[in-house]
Structures are given as C-alpha cells and as structure tokens.
C-alpha cells in the first residue's frame, strides 16, 4: 500500500508524530506501508530547514526510500524557505526551495497531485 502524509496541524505534530513515531519506523524499515510522499504546511515547513536534525534524518530516509518531500510553496515562501523563480504557463508563481535539506521540492496541490500520480497513492493521511 502506498500512502502520503500531509502535515497541516500546528504545534508538535511534526516533532512528535513524525519525529518520534513515523520516522523511527521508516529508519528501522518497519513502518508497514510504502510512504510515497510528505507534504508540509504552515510552520511544519521549518522541519526541513538546512541543519534541522529532524529534517536531516528525514532527507536521508527520503533519499533511500524515494519519498517525495514537498513544502507548500506559499507557506515556504513566507518563512524564507522558498524563492520565486518565475511563472507557469497558466500564470501561477513557481518557487524553488531555499535553505532546505537536500531533496526537498516546493509546490502547490497540482504539483503534489502530479508527483504522487506516478506512484499511485492508496491513502492520504492528514496530520
């Protein structure tokens, strides 16, 4: 089964649920499902800053297990983690990650849908 996680809750969600529960299982190889991607909103984007211990661990696992790590483009931009690089053909502003761990992408829902369509996601879990 392929799942994707959307981290939208504020507070300790990323540190506690991702950092203390999901990530250790992924590191051990006993999470029980294939994680296709993770999408981060609001202050959860800070977890993927360069030098953040959680983000560095996650980047390593994501690279090894081919997990998409995507930041909400506007959330990341407002927090200094993305820079405008132009516009799409439809006029939507495009962003690139800035001061994030390796492997992070920045996008909006259409970008997430396109990226996850390739792997076929069975469930999306919002935390």
Short mmCIF file of N, CA and C in Angstrom, two decimals:
data_model
loop_
_atom_site.label_atom_id
_atom_site.label_comp_id
_atom_site.label_asym_id
_atom_site.label_seq_id
_atom_site.Cartn_x
_atom_site.Cartn_y
_atom_site.Cartn_z
N UNK A 1 0.84 -1.18 0.00
CA UNK A 1 0.00 0.00 0.00
C UNK A 1 0.89 1.24 0.00
N UNK A 2 0.54 2.22 -0.83
CA UNK A 2 1.25 3.49 -0.90
C UNK A 2 0.44 4.56 -0.18
N UNK A 3 1.08 5.27 0.72
CA UNK A 3 0.42 6.35 1.44
C UNK A 3 1.19 7.65 1.26
N UNK A 4 0.50 8.75 1.48
CA UNK A 4 1.12 10.07 1.52
C UNK A 4 0.65 10.74 2.80
N UNK A 5 1.54 11.48 3.42
CA UNK A 5 1.21 12.22 4.63
C UNK A 5 1.16 13.70 4.30
N UNK A 6 0.15 14.38 4.84
CA UNK A 6 0.03 15.82 4.74
C UNK A 6 0.10 16.35 6.16
N UNK A 7 1.11 17.16 6.43
CA UNK A 7 1.30 17.73 7.77
C UNK A 7 0.76 19.15 7.77
N UNK A 8 -0.47 19.30 8.30
CA UNK A 8 -1.12 20.60 8.29
C UNK A 8 -1.39 21.16 9.68
N UNK A 9 -1.40 20.31 10.69
CA UNK A 9 -1.69 20.76 12.05
C UNK A 9 -0.52 21.56 12.61
N UNK A 10 -0.85 22.52 13.44
CA UNK A 10 0.21 23.29 14.09
C UNK A 10 0.59 22.62 15.40
N UNK A 11 1.59 23.14 16.02
CA UNK A 11 2.02 22.58 17.30
C UNK A 11 3.10 21.54 17.14
N UNK A 12 2.99 20.48 17.89
CA UNK A 12 4.03 19.46 17.95
C UNK A 12 3.85 18.31 16.96
N UNK A 13 2.97 18.46 15.99
CA UNK A 13 2.68 17.36 15.08
C UNK A 13 3.93 16.80 14.42
N UNK A 14 4.72 17.64 13.81
CA UNK A 14 5.89 17.16 13.08
C UNK A 14 6.92 16.60 14.05
N UNK A 15 7.23 17.33 15.12
CA UNK A 15 8.23 16.84 16.06
C UNK A 15 7.81 15.53 16.70
N UNK A 16 6.57 15.46 17.15
CA UNK A 16 6.10 14.30 17.90
C UNK A 16 5.69 13.14 16.99
N UNK A 17 4.72 13.37 16.11
CA UNK A 17 4.19 12.28 15.30
C UNK A 17 5.20 11.83 14.25
N UNK A 18 5.79 12.78 13.52
CA UNK A 18 6.77 12.40 12.52
C UNK A 18 8.10 12.01 13.16
N UNK A 19 8.60 12.88 14.04
CA UNK A 19 9.93 12.66 14.61
C UNK A 19 10.03 11.50 15.58
N UNK A 20 8.98 11.28 16.38
CA UNK A 20 9.04 10.23 17.40
C UNK A 20 8.33 8.94 17.02
N UNK A 21 7.46 8.99 16.02
CA UNK A 21 6.70 7.80 15.64
C UNK A 21 7.02 7.31 14.23
N UNK A 22 6.68 8.12 13.24
CA UNK A 22 6.80 7.67 11.85
C UNK A 22 8.25 7.52 11.41
N UNK A 23 9.07 8.54 11.63
CA UNK A 23 10.45 8.50 11.15
C UNK A 23 11.26 7.34 11.75
N UNK A 24 11.18 7.07 13.05
CA UNK A 24 11.92 5.90 13.56
C UNK A 24 11.50 4.59 12.90
N UNK A 25 10.20 4.46 12.62
CA UNK A 25 9.74 3.24 11.93
C UNK A 25 10.30 3.16 10.52
N UNK A 26 10.33 4.29 9.83
CA UNK A 26 10.90 4.31 8.48
C UNK A 26 12.39 3.97 8.53
N UNK A 27 13.09 4.51 9.51
CA UNK A 27 14.52 4.23 9.64
C UNK A 27 14.78 2.74 9.91
N UNK A 28 13.92 2.12 10.70
CA UNK A 28 14.07 0.69 11.03
C UNK A 28 13.53 -0.21 9.92
N UNK A 29 12.72 0.34 9.04
CA UNK A 29 12.13 -0.46 7.98
C UNK A 29 10.89 -1.22 8.40
N UNK A 30 10.22 -0.77 9.46
CA UNK A 30 9.03 -1.49 9.92
C UNK A 30 7.79 -0.60 10.01
N UNK A 31 7.67 0.35 9.12
CA UNK A 31 6.50 1.25 9.12
C UNK A 31 5.24 0.54 8.63
N UNK A 32 5.40 -0.46 7.79
CA UNK A 32 4.26 -1.28 7.38
C UNK A 32 3.63 -0.91 6.05
N UNK A 33 3.95 0.26 5.53
CA UNK A 33 3.45 0.68 4.21
C UNK A 33 4.58 1.42 3.49
N UNK A 34 4.40 1.60 2.21
CA UNK A 34 5.32 2.41 1.42
C UNK A 34 4.86 3.86 1.50
N UNK A 35 5.72 4.74 1.98
CA UNK A 35 5.39 6.16 2.04
C UNK A 35 5.86 6.79 0.73
N UNK A 36 4.91 7.26 -0.06
CA UNK A 36 5.22 7.84 -1.36
C UNK A 36 5.60 9.30 -1.25
N UNK A 37 5.02 10.01 -0.28
CA UNK A 37 5.30 11.43 -0.18
C UNK A 37 4.84 12.04 1.12
N UNK A 38 5.39 13.21 1.39
CA UNK A 38 5.02 14.01 2.56
C UNK A 38 4.93 15.46 2.11
N UNK A 39 3.83 16.10 2.49
CA UNK A 39 3.56 17.49 2.11
C UNK A 39 3.41 18.30 3.39
N UNK A 40 4.14 19.41 3.49
CA UNK A 40 4.24 20.18 4.73
C UNK A 40 3.63 21.57 4.57
N UNK A 41 2.72 21.93 5.48
CA UNK A 41 2.09 23.24 5.52
C UNK A 41 2.57 24.04 6.73
N UNK A 42 2.31 25.33 6.70
CA UNK A 42 2.47 26.25 7.82
C UNK A 42 3.87 26.12 8.43
N UNK A 43 3.96 26.20 9.76
CA UNK A 43 5.26 26.13 10.43
C UNK A 43 5.90 24.75 10.35
N UNK A 44 5.15 23.75 9.89
CA UNK A 44 5.74 22.42 9.71
C UNK A 44 6.85 22.46 8.66
N UNK A 45 6.84 23.46 7.80
CA UNK A 45 7.88 23.58 6.79
C UNK A 45 9.26 23.78 7.43
N UNK A 46 9.30 24.37 8.61
CA UNK A 46 10.59 24.60 9.28
C UNK A 46 11.35 23.31 9.57
N UNK A 47 10.66 22.19 9.66
CA UNK A 47 11.33 20.92 9.93
C UNK A 47 12.32 20.54 8.83
N UNK A 48 12.15 21.11 7.65
CA UNK A 48 13.02 20.76 6.53
C UNK A 48 14.08 21.81 6.24
N UNK A 49 14.33 22.68 7.22
CA UNK A 49 15.42 23.67 7.08
C UNK A 49 16.77 22.97 7.12
N UNK A 50 17.71 23.52 6.42
CA UNK A 50 19.08 23.04 6.48
C UNK A 50 19.55 23.04 7.92
N UNK A 51 20.14 21.95 8.35
CA UNK A 51 20.69 21.84 9.70
C UNK A 51 19.71 21.38 10.75
N UNK A 52 18.42 21.32 10.45
CA UNK A 52 17.45 20.82 11.43
C UNK A 52 17.66 19.31 11.57
N UNK A 53 17.88 18.81 12.80
CA UNK A 53 18.16 17.38 12.97
C UNK A 53 17.06 16.47 12.41
N UNK A 54 15.81 16.82 12.64
CA UNK A 54 14.70 16.02 12.12
C UNK A 54 14.71 16.04 10.60
N UNK A 55 14.89 17.22 10.04
CA UNK A 55 14.92 17.35 8.59
C UNK A 55 16.06 16.59 7.94
N UNK A 56 17.22 16.63 8.57
CA UNK A 56 18.38 15.91 8.03
C UNK A 56 18.13 14.40 8.05
N UNK A 57 17.55 13.90 9.14
CA UNK A 57 17.22 12.46 9.21
C UNK A 57 16.19 12.11 8.14
N UNK A 58 15.18 12.95 8.02
CA UNK A 58 14.12 12.70 7.06
C UNK A 58 14.66 12.73 5.63
N UNK A 59 15.55 13.66 5.34
CA UNK A 59 16.14 13.74 4.00
C UNK A 59 16.90 12.46 3.65
N UNK A 60 17.60 11.91 4.62
CA UNK A 60 18.34 10.67 4.40
C UNK A 60 17.39 9.52 4.08
N UNK A 61 16.34 9.38 4.89
CA UNK A 61 15.36 8.31 4.68
C UNK A 61 14.63 8.52 3.35
N UNK A 62 14.27 9.76 3.06
CA UNK A 62 13.54 10.05 1.82
C UNK A 62 14.39 9.69 0.60
N UNK A 63 15.68 9.96 0.67
CA UNK A 63 16.57 9.61 -0.43
C UNK A 63 16.66 8.09 -0.58
N UNK A 64 16.83 7.40 0.51
CA UNK A 64 16.96 5.94 0.47
C UNK A 64 15.68 5.25 0.02
N UNK A 65 14.51 5.79 0.42
CA UNK A 65 13.24 5.13 0.15
C UNK A 65 12.41 5.81 -0.93
N UNK A 66 13.00 6.77 -1.61
CA UNK A 66 12.35 7.51 -2.70
C UNK A 66 11.01 8.12 -2.26
N UNK A 67 11.06 8.88 -1.17
CA UNK A 67 9.90 9.56 -0.63
C UNK A 67 9.93 11.02 -1.08
N UNK A 68 8.85 11.48 -1.66
CA UNK A 68 8.73 12.87 -2.05
C UNK A 68 8.59 13.74 -0.80
N UNK A 69 9.39 14.77 -0.70
CA UNK A 69 9.28 15.76 0.37
C UNK A 69 8.94 17.08 -0.30
N UNK A 70 7.73 17.58 -0.04
CA UNK A 70 7.30 18.82 -0.69
C UNK A 70 6.77 19.80 0.34
N UNK A 71 7.19 21.04 0.19
CA UNK A 71 6.70 22.13 1.02
C UNK A 71 5.63 22.89 0.25
N UNK A 72 4.59 23.31 0.95
CA UNK A 72 3.61 24.22 0.36
C UNK A 72 4.37 25.46 -0.09
N UNK A 73 4.20 25.83 -1.35
CA UNK A 73 5.00 26.92 -1.90
C UNK A 73 4.80 28.24 -1.16
N UNK A 74 3.57 28.63 -0.90
CA UNK A 74 3.33 29.90 -0.23
C UNK A 74 3.75 29.86 1.24
N UNK A 75 3.53 28.72 1.89
CA UNK A 75 3.95 28.58 3.30
C UNK A 75 5.47 28.70 3.40
N UNK A 76 6.16 28.03 2.49
CA UNK A 76 7.62 28.06 2.50
C UNK A 76 8.15 29.45 2.15
N UNK A 77 7.53 30.10 1.18
CA UNK A 77 7.96 31.43 0.79
C UNK A 77 7.84 32.41 1.94
N UNK A 78 6.74 32.37 2.66
CA UNK A 78 6.52 33.28 3.79
C UNK A 78 7.50 33.03 4.93
N UNK A 79 8.13 31.86 4.95
CA UNK A 79 9.06 31.52 6.02
C UNK A 79 10.52 31.53 5.56
N UNK A 80 10.75 32.07 4.37
CA UNK A 80 12.11 32.18 3.85
C UNK A 80 12.71 30.88 3.37
N UNK A 81 11.86 29.88 3.07
CA UNK A 81 12.34 28.58 2.64
C UNK A 81 12.11 28.31 1.16
N UNK A 82 11.64 29.33 0.44
CA UNK A 82 11.42 29.21 -1.00
C UNK A 82 11.57 30.57 -1.64
N UNK A 83 12.04 30.55 -2.87
CA UNK A 83 12.23 31.79 -3.63
C UNK A 83 11.47 31.69 -4.94
N UNK A 84 10.86 32.79 -5.36
CA UNK A 84 10.18 32.84 -6.64
C UNK A 84 11.19 32.68 -7.76
N UNK A 85 10.82 31.86 -8.77
CA UNK A 85 11.72 31.65 -9.91
C UNK A 85 11.04 31.90 -11.25
N UNK A 86 9.80 32.33 -11.21
CA UNK A 86 9.10 32.59 -12.47
C UNK A 86 7.63 32.25 -12.37
N UNK A 87 7.03 32.06 -13.54
CA UNK A 87 5.61 31.73 -13.61
C UNK A 87 5.40 30.53 -14.52
N UNK A 88 4.36 29.77 -14.21
CA UNK A 88 3.97 28.67 -15.07
C UNK A 88 3.23 29.23 -16.29
N UNK A 89 2.94 28.38 -17.25
CA UNK A 89 2.20 28.82 -18.43
C UNK A 89 0.83 29.35 -18.06
N UNK A 90 0.27 28.85 -16.94
CA UNK A 90 -1.06 29.31 -16.52
C UNK A 90 -0.99 30.57 -15.66
N UNK A 91 0.23 31.07 -15.40
CA UNK A 91 0.38 32.29 -14.63
C UNK A 91 0.60 32.10 -13.14
N UNK A 92 0.71 30.85 -12.71
CA UNK A 92 0.95 30.57 -11.29
C UNK A 92 2.42 30.80 -10.97
N UNK A 93 2.71 31.43 -9.84
CA UNK A 93 4.08 31.67 -9.42
C UNK A 93 4.76 30.35 -9.10
N UNK A 94 5.99 30.20 -9.59
CA UNK A 94 6.79 28.99 -9.33
C UNK A 94 7.89 29.32 -8.33
N UNK A 95 8.22 28.35 -7.49
CA UNK A 95 9.20 28.53 -6.42
C UNK A 95 10.22 27.41 -6.44
N UNK A 96 11.39 27.71 -5.91
CA UNK A 96 12.44 26.71 -5.66
C UNK A 96 12.75 26.74 -4.18
N UNK A 97 13.15 25.60 -3.61
CA UNK A 97 13.50 25.58 -2.19
C UNK A 97 14.72 26.44 -1.91
N UNK A 98 14.76 26.98 -0.70
CA UNK A 98 15.86 27.84 -0.26
C UNK A 98 16.19 27.49 1.18
N UNK A 99 17.44 27.15 1.43
CA UNK A 99 17.92 26.81 2.78
C UNK A 99 17.16 25.63 3.38
N UNK A 100 16.95 24.61 2.53
CA UNK A 100 16.28 23.39 2.98
C UNK A 100 17.24 22.21 2.84
N UNK A 101 16.87 21.11 3.47
CA UNK A 101 17.66 19.89 3.34
C UNK A 101 17.59 19.40 1.89
N UNK A 102 18.52 18.54 1.53
CA UNK A 102 18.57 18.01 0.17
C UNK A 102 17.30 17.23 -0.18
N UNK A 103 16.89 17.35 -1.42
CA UNK A 103 15.79 16.56 -1.93
C UNK A 103 14.41 17.17 -1.78
N UNK A 104 14.31 18.33 -1.16
CA UNK A 104 13.02 18.97 -0.94
C UNK A 104 12.56 19.66 -2.22
N UNK A 105 11.26 19.57 -2.48
CA UNK A 105 10.66 20.31 -3.58
C UNK A 105 9.64 21.28 -2.98
N UNK A 106 9.23 22.22 -3.78
CA UNK A 106 8.25 23.22 -3.35
C UNK A 106 7.16 23.25 -4.40
N UNK A 107 5.91 23.24 -3.94
CA UNK A 107 4.83 23.28 -4.91
C UNK A 107 3.49 23.50 -4.28
N UNK A 108 2.49 23.42 -5.12
CA UNK A 108 1.11 23.59 -4.71
C UNK A 108 0.38 22.27 -5.00
N UNK A 109 -0.90 22.21 -4.70
CA UNK A 109 -1.63 20.97 -4.89
C UNK A 109 -1.47 20.36 -6.28
N UNK A 110 -1.55 21.13 -7.35
CA UNK A 110 -1.37 20.49 -8.67
C UNK A 110 -0.01 19.79 -8.80
N UNK A 111 1.02 20.37 -8.20
CA UNK A 111 2.35 19.75 -8.24
C UNK A 111 2.37 18.46 -7.43
N UNK A 112 1.72 18.49 -6.26
CA UNK A 112 1.63 17.30 -5.42
C UNK A 112 0.87 16.20 -6.14
N UNK A 113 -0.27 16.52 -6.71
CA UNK A 113 -1.06 15.52 -7.43
C UNK A 113 -0.25 14.88 -8.55
N UNK A 114 0.43 15.70 -9.32
CA UNK A 114 1.21 15.18 -10.45
C UNK A 114 2.33 14.26 -9.95
N UNK A 115 3.02 14.67 -8.91
CA UNK A 115 4.13 13.87 -8.39
C UNK A 115 3.66 12.54 -7.82
N UNK A 116 2.54 12.56 -7.11
CA UNK A 116 2.05 11.33 -6.49
C UNK A 116 1.30 10.43 -7.46
N UNK A 117 0.81 10.98 -8.56
CA UNK A 117 0.10 10.17 -9.55
C UNK A 117 1.01 9.10 -10.14
N UNK A 118 2.28 9.41 -10.24
CA UNK A 118 3.24 8.48 -10.82
C UNK A 118 3.39 7.20 -10.00
N UNK A 119 3.23 7.31 -8.68
CA UNK A 119 3.42 6.12 -7.82
C UNK A 119 2.11 5.47 -7.42
N UNK A 120 1.00 6.16 -7.59
CA UNK A 120 -0.28 5.60 -7.21
C UNK A 120 -0.44 5.53 -5.70
N UNK A 121 -1.15 6.47 -5.15
CA UNK A 121 -1.35 6.55 -3.70
C UNK A 121 -2.70 5.94 -3.34
N UNK A 122 -2.68 5.04 -2.36
CA UNK A 122 -3.91 4.39 -1.91
C UNK A 122 -4.61 5.19 -0.83
N UNK A 123 -3.84 5.87 0.01
CA UNK A 123 -4.41 6.67 1.10
C UNK A 123 -3.59 7.93 1.32
N UNK A 124 -4.30 9.02 1.62
CA UNK A 124 -3.65 10.25 2.05
C UNK A 124 -4.05 10.46 3.50
N UNK A 125 -3.07 10.65 4.35
CA UNK A 125 -3.30 10.80 5.79
C UNK A 125 -2.90 12.22 6.18
N UNK A 126 -3.85 12.97 6.72
CA UNK A 126 -3.59 14.33 7.14
C UNK A 126 -3.38 14.36 8.64
N UNK A 127 -2.27 14.92 9.03
CA UNK A 127 -1.92 15.03 10.45
C UNK A 127 -1.75 16.48 10.84
#
